[in-house]
Short mmCIF file of C-alpha atoms and ligand atoms in Angstrom, two decimals:
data_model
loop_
_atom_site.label_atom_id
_atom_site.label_comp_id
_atom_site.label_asym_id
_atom_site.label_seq_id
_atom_site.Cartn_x
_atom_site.Cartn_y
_atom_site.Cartn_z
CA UNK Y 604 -44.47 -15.27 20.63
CA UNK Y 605 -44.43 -18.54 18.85
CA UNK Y 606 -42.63 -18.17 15.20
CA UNK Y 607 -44.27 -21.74 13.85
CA UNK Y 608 -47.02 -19.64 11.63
CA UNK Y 609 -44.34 -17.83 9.97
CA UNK Y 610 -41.59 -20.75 9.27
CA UNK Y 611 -44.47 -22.59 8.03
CA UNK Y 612 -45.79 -20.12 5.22
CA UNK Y 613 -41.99 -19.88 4.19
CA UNK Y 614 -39.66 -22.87 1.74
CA UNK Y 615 -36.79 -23.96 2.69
CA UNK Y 616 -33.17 -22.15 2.64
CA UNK Y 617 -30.09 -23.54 1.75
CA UNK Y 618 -26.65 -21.49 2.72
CA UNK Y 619 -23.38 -22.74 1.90
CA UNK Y 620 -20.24 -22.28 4.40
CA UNK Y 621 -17.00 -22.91 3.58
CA UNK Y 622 -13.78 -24.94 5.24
CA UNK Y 623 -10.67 -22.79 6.63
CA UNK Y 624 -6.97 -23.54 6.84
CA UNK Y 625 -4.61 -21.81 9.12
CA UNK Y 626 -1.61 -20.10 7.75
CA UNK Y 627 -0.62 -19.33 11.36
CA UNK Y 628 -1.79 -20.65 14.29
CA UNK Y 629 0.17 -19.78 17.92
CA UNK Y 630 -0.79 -21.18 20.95
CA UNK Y 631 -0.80 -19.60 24.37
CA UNK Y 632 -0.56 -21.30 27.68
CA UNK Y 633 -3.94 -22.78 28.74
CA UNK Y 634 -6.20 -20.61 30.36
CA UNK Y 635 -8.16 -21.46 33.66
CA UNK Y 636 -11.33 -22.07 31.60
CA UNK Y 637 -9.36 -24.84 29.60
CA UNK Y 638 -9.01 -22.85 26.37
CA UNK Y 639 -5.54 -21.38 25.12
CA UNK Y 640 -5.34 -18.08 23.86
CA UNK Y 641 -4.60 -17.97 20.15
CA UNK Y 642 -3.29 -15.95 16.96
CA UNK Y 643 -4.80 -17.60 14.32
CA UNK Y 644 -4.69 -16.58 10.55
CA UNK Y 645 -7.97 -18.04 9.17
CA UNK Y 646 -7.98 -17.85 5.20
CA UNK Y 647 -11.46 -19.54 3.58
CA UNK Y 648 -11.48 -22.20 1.05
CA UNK Y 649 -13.90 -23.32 -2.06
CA UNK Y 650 -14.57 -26.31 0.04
CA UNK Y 651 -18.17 -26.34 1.35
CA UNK Y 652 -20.87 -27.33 3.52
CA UNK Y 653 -24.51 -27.17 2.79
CA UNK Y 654 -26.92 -26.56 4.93
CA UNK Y 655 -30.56 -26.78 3.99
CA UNK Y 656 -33.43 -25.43 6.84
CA UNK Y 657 -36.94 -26.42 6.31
CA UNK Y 658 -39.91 -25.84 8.13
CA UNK Y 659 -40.27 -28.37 10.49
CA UNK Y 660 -42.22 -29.79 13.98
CA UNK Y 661 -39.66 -29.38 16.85
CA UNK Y 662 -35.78 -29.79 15.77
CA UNK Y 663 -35.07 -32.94 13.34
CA UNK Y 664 -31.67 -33.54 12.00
CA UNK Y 665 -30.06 -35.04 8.83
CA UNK Y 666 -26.63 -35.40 7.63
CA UNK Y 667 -25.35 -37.35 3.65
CA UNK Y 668 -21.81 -36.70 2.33
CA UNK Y 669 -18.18 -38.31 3.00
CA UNK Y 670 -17.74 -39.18 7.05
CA UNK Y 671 -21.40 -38.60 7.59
CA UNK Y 672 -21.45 -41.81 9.75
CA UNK Y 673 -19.19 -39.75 12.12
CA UNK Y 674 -21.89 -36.73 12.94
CA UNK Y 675 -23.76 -36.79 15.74
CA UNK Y 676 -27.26 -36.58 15.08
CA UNK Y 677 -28.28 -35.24 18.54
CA UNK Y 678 -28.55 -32.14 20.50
CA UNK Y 679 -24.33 -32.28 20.59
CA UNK Y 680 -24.63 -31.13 16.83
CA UNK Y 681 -23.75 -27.81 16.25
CA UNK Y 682 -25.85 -27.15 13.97
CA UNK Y 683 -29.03 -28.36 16.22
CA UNK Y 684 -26.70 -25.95 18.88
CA UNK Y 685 -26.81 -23.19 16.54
CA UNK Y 686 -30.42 -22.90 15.41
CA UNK Y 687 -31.72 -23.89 19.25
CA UNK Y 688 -29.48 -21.10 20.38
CA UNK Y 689 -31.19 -18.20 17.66
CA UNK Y 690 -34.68 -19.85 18.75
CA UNK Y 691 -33.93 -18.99 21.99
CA UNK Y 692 -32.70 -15.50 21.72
CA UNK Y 693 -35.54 -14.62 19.75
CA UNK Y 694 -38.07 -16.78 21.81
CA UNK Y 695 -39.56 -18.62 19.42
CA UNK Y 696 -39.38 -22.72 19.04
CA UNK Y 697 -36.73 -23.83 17.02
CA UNK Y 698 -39.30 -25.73 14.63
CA UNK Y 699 -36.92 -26.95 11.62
CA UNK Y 700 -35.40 -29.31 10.11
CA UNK Y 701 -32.02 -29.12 8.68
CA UNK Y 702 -30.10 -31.16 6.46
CA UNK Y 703 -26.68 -31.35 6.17
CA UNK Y 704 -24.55 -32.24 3.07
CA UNK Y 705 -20.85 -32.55 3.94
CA UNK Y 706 -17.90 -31.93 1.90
CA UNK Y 707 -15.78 -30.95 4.57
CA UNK Y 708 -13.49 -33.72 5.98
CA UNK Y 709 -15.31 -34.23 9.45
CA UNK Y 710 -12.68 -33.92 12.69
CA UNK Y 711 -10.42 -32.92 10.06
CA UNK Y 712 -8.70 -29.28 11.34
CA UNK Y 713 -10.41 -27.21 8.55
CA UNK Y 714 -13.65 -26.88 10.74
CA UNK Y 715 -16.54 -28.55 8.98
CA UNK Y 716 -18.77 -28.99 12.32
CA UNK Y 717 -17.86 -24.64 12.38
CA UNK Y 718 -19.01 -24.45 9.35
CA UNK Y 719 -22.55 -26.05 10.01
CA UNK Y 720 -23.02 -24.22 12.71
CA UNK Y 721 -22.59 -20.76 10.85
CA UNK Y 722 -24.63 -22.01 8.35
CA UNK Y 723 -27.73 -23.21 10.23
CA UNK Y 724 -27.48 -19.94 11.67
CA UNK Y 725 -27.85 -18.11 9.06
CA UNK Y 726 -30.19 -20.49 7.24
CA UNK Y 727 -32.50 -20.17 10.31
CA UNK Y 728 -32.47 -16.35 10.71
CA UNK Y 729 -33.32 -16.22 6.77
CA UNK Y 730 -36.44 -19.06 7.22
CA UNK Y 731 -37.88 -17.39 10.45
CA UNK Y 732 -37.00 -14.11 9.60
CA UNK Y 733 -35.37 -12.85 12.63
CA UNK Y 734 -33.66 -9.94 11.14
CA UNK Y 735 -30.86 -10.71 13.13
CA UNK Y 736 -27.52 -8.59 12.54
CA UNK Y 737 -24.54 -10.04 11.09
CA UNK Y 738 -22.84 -8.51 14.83
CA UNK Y 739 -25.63 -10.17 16.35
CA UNK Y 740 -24.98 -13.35 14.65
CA UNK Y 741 -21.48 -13.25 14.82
CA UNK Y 742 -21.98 -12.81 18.89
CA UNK Y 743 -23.82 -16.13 19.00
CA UNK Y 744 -21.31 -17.62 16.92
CA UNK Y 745 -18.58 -17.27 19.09
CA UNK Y 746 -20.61 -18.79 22.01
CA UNK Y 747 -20.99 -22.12 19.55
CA UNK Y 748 -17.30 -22.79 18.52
CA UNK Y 749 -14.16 -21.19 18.79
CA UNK Y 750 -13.97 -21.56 14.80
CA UNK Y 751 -17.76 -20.47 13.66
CA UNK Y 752 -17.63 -16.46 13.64
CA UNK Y 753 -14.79 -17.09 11.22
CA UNK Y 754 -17.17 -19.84 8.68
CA UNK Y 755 -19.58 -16.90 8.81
CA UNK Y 756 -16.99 -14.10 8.03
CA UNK Y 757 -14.71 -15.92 5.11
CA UNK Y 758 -11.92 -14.01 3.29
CA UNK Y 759 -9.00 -13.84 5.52
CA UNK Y 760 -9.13 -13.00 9.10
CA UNK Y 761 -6.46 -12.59 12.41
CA UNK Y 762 -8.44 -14.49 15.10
CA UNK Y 763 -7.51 -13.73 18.89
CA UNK Y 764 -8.45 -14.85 22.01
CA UNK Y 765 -10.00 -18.29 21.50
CA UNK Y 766 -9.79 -17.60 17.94
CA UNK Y 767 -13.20 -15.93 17.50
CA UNK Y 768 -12.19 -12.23 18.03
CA UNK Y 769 -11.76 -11.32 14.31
CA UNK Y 770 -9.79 -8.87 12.64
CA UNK Y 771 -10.60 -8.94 8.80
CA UNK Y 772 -7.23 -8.99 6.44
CA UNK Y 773 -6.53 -7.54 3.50
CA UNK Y 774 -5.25 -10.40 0.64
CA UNK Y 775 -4.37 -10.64 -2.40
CA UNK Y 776 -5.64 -14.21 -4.32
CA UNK Y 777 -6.20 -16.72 -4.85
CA UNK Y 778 -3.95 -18.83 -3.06
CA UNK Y 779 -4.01 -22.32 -4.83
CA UNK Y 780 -3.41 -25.60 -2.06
CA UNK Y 781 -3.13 -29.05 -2.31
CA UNK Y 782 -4.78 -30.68 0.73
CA UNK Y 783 -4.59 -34.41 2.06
CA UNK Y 784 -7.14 -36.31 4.23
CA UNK Y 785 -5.94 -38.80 6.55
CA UNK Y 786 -7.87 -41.56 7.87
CA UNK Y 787 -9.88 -41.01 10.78
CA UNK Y 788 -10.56 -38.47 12.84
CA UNK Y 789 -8.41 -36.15 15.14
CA UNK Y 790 -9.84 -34.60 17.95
CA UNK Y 791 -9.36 -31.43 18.92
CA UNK Y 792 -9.38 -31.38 22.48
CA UNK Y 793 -7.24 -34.55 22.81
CA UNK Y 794 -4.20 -32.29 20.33
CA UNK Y 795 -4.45 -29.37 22.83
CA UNK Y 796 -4.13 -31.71 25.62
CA UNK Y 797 -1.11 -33.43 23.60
CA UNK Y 798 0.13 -29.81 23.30
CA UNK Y 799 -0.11 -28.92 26.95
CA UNK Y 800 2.03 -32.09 27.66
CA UNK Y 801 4.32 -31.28 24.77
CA UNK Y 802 5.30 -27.98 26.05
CA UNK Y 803 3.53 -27.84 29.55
CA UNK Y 804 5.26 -24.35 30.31
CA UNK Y 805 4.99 -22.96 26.72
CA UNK Y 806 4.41 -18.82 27.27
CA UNK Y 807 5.02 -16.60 24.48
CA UNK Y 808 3.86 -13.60 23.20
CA UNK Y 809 1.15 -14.13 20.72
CA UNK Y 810 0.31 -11.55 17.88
CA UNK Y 811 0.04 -12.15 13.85
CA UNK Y 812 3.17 -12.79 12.05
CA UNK Y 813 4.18 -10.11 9.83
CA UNK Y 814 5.09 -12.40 7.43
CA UNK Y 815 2.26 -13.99 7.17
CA UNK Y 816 0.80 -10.33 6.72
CA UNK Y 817 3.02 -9.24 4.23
CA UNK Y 818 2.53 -12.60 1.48
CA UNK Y 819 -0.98 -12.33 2.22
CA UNK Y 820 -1.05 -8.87 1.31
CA UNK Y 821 1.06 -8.97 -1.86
CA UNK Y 822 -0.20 -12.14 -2.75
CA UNK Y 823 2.99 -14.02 -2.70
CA UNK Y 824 2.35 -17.75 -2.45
CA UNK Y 825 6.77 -18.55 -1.91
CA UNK Y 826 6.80 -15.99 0.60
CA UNK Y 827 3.43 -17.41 2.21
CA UNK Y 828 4.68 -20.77 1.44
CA UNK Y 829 7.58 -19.84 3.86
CA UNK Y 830 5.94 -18.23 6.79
CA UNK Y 831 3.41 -21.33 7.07
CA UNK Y 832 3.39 -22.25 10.82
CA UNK Y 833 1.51 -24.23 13.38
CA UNK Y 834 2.10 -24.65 16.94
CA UNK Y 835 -0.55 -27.59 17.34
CA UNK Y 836 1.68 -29.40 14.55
CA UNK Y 837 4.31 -31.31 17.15
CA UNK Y 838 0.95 -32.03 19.39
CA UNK Y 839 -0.91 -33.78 16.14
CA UNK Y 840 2.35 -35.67 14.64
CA UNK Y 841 2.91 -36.91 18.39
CA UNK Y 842 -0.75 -38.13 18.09
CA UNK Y 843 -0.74 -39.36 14.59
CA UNK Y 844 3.26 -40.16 13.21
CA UNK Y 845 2.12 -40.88 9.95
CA UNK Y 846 1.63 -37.54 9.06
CA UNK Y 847 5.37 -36.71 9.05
CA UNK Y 848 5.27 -38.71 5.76
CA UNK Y 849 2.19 -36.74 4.22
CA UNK Y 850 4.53 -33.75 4.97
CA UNK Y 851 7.01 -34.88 3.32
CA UNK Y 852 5.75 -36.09 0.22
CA UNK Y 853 3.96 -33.27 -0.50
CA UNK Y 854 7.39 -31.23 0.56
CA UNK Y 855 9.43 -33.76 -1.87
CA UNK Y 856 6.65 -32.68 -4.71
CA UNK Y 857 7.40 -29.35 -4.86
CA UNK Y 858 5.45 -27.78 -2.18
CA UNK Y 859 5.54 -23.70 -2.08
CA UNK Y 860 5.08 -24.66 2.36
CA UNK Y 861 3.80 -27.76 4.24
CA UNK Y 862 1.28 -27.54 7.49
CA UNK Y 863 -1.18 -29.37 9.81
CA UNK Y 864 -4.41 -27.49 8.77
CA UNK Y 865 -5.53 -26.52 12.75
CA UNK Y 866 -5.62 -29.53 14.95
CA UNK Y 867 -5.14 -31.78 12.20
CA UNK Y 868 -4.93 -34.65 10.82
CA UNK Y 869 -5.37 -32.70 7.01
CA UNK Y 870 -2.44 -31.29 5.99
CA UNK Y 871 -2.45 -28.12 3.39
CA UNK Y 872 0.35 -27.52 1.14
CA UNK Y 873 0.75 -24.12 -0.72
CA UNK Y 874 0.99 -24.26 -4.72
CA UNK Y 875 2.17 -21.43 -7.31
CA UNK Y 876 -0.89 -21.73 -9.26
CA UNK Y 877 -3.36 -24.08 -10.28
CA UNK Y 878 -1.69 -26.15 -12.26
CA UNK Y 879 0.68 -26.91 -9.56
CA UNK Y 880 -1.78 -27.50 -7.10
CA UNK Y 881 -3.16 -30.35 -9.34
CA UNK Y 882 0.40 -32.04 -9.60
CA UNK Y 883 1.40 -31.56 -6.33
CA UNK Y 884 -2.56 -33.39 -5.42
CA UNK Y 885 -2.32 -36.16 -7.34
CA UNK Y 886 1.71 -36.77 -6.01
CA UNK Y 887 0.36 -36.75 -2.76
CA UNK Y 888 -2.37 -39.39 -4.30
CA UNK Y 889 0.18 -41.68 -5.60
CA UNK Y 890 2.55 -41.11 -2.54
CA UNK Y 891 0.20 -43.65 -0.70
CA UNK Y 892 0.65 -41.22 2.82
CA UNK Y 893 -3.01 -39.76 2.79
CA UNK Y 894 -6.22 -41.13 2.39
CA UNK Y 895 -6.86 -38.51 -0.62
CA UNK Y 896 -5.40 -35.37 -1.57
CA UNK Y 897 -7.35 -32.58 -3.44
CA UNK Y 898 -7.31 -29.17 -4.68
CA UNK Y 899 -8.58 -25.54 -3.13
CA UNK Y 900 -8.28 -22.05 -3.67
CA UNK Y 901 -8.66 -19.08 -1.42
CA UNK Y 902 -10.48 -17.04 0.16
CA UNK Y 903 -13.63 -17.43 -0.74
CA UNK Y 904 -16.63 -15.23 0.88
CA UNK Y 905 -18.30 -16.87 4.71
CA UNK Y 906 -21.49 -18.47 4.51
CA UNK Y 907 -23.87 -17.13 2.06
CA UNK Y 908 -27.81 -17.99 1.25
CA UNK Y 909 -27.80 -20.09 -1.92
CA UNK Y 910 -31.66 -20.21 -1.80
CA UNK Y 911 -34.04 -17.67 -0.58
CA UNK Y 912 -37.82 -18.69 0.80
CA UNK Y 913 -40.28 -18.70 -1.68
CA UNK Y 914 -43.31 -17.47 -0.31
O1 LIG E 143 -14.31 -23.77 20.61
P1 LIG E 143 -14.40 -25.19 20.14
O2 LIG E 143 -15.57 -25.91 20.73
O3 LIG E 143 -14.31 -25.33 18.67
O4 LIG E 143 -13.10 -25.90 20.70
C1 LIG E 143 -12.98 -27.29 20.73
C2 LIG E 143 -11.92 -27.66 21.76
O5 LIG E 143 -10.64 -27.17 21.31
C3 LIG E 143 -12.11 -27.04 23.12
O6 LIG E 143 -12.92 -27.85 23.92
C4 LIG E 143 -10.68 -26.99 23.64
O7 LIG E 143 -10.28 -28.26 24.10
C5 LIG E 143 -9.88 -26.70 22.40
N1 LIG E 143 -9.60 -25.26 22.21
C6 LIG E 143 -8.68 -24.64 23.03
N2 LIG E 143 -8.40 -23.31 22.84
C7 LIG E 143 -8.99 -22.61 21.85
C8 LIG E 143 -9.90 -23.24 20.98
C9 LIG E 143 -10.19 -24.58 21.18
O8 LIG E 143 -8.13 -25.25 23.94
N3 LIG E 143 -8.70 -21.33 21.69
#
């Protein structure tokens, strides 16, 4: 059955998903299908995406916002990926077009191309009203990115396996961060490959830290501050040096803890509160070692419908 009668009578919806650092992120040895087996804590930050599906004539495509230049506008976006994917399990044509606004630094570690995709998802099962589950769409997720079921859950989350097998956590926020850009992109395939030369016969056992657990919890930002950790880190300071300085400055400012958000290159540093998470952002301004810092709090909810279709 063709859905194109039923897009068509609808207006357009607009869903929201939002970036993720990693307060813990342990790597595995690589697998046989070229993935690593992870424990990844995944906590949600007030920095967003927006993606906007309209009805449309086949699948068209555009992107605005910081780093747009460095989207692909072809069937290698995962947004395109995500909405051709529910078209197809629901066998209808994947008539839309979506627009992307980013906010999230692109090929920056805090998953903005994850984000898209869980948000054309669920923009497209609102505008052609598939009724899909949120276990159905979090199944298709996982097949996109390692990092999308997560953008559609939010909150706080222990991922396993490739990072997609989600275990929702109980927190206690919000958990204030300074966070620092760097210029240009890091890839993440080329920092796992940098990892698997790093530490080529790196096995250990990989579960969530109960640290990690435990400041989460009680919502202790020194303790959480402390149990910060990142196995990719060595692979994306081999790759890019210069961050060892954006560490440090925002160490030398006062920083509660210091990471590589994910594969990098943005680097998250924990605050007290607010107010610290301003100072510590505009130190690691001034510092000259990022391309710009700014503030976030978290978790925040996954992606959510900001409009609905008006019949
Ligand atoms: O799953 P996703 O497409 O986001 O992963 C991007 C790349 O990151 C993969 O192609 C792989 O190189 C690497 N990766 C990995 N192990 C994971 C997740 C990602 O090696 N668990």
């Amino acid at each position: 059955m063709e859905g194109t009668a039923t897009a068509a009578a609808l207006g357009t919806v607009t869903v929201r998903a939002p970036a993720k650092v990693n307060l813990q992120l342990a790597v595995g040895a690589r697998r046989a299908d070229g993935y690593h087996p992870l424990a990844s804590v995944f906590l949600a930050v007030d920095r967003h995406d927006l993606v906007t599906a309209a009805p449309g004539e086949g699948l068209t495509l555009s992107v605005a916002g910081e780093g747009a230049a460095g989207v692909p506008l072809d069937r290698d976006n995962l947004a395109a990926r995500a909405a051709t994917a529910l078209a197809a399990q629901h066998g209808i044509r994947p008539d839309v077009h979506l627009h992307i606004d980013k906010r999230i630094p692109v090929a920056g570690g805090m998953a903005g191309g994850s984000a898209d995709a869980a948000a054309a998802l669920l923009a497209c099962a609102t505008l052609w009203e598939t009724r899909s589950t949120p276990a159905e769409l979090q199944l298709l997720a996982a097949e996109l990115g390692s990092d999308v079921p997560f953008a559609l859950l939010g909150g706080a989350a222990l991922g396993l396996d490739r990072g997609d097998r989600l275990t929702p956590l109980p927190v206690t926020g919000p958990f204030h961060w300074a966070l620092a850009t760097a210029d240009g992109p890091l890839p993440t395939p080329a920092v796992y490959a940098a990892h698997d030369r790093l530490r080529p016969r790196h096995h250990r056992t990989l579960g969530a830290d109960p640290a990690v657990l435990a400041a989460l919890r009680t919502g202790d930002p020194a303790a959480l501050g402390a149990a910060l950790g990142n196995d990719l880190q060595p692979a994306a300071l081999h790759l890019r040096p210069a961050l060892a300085a954006t560490l440090r400055a925002g160490t030398a400012a006062g920083a509660l803890g210091a990471t590589v958000s994910g594969s990098g290159p943005t680097c998250a540093f924990l605050a007290a509160d607010a107010a610290a998470a301003t100072r510590l952002a505009a130190a690691l301004t001034a510092s000259g070692t990022c391309h710009r810092a700014w503030t976030a709090t978290g978790p925040v909810p996954g992606a959510s419908v900001l409009a609905t279709p008006v019949r």
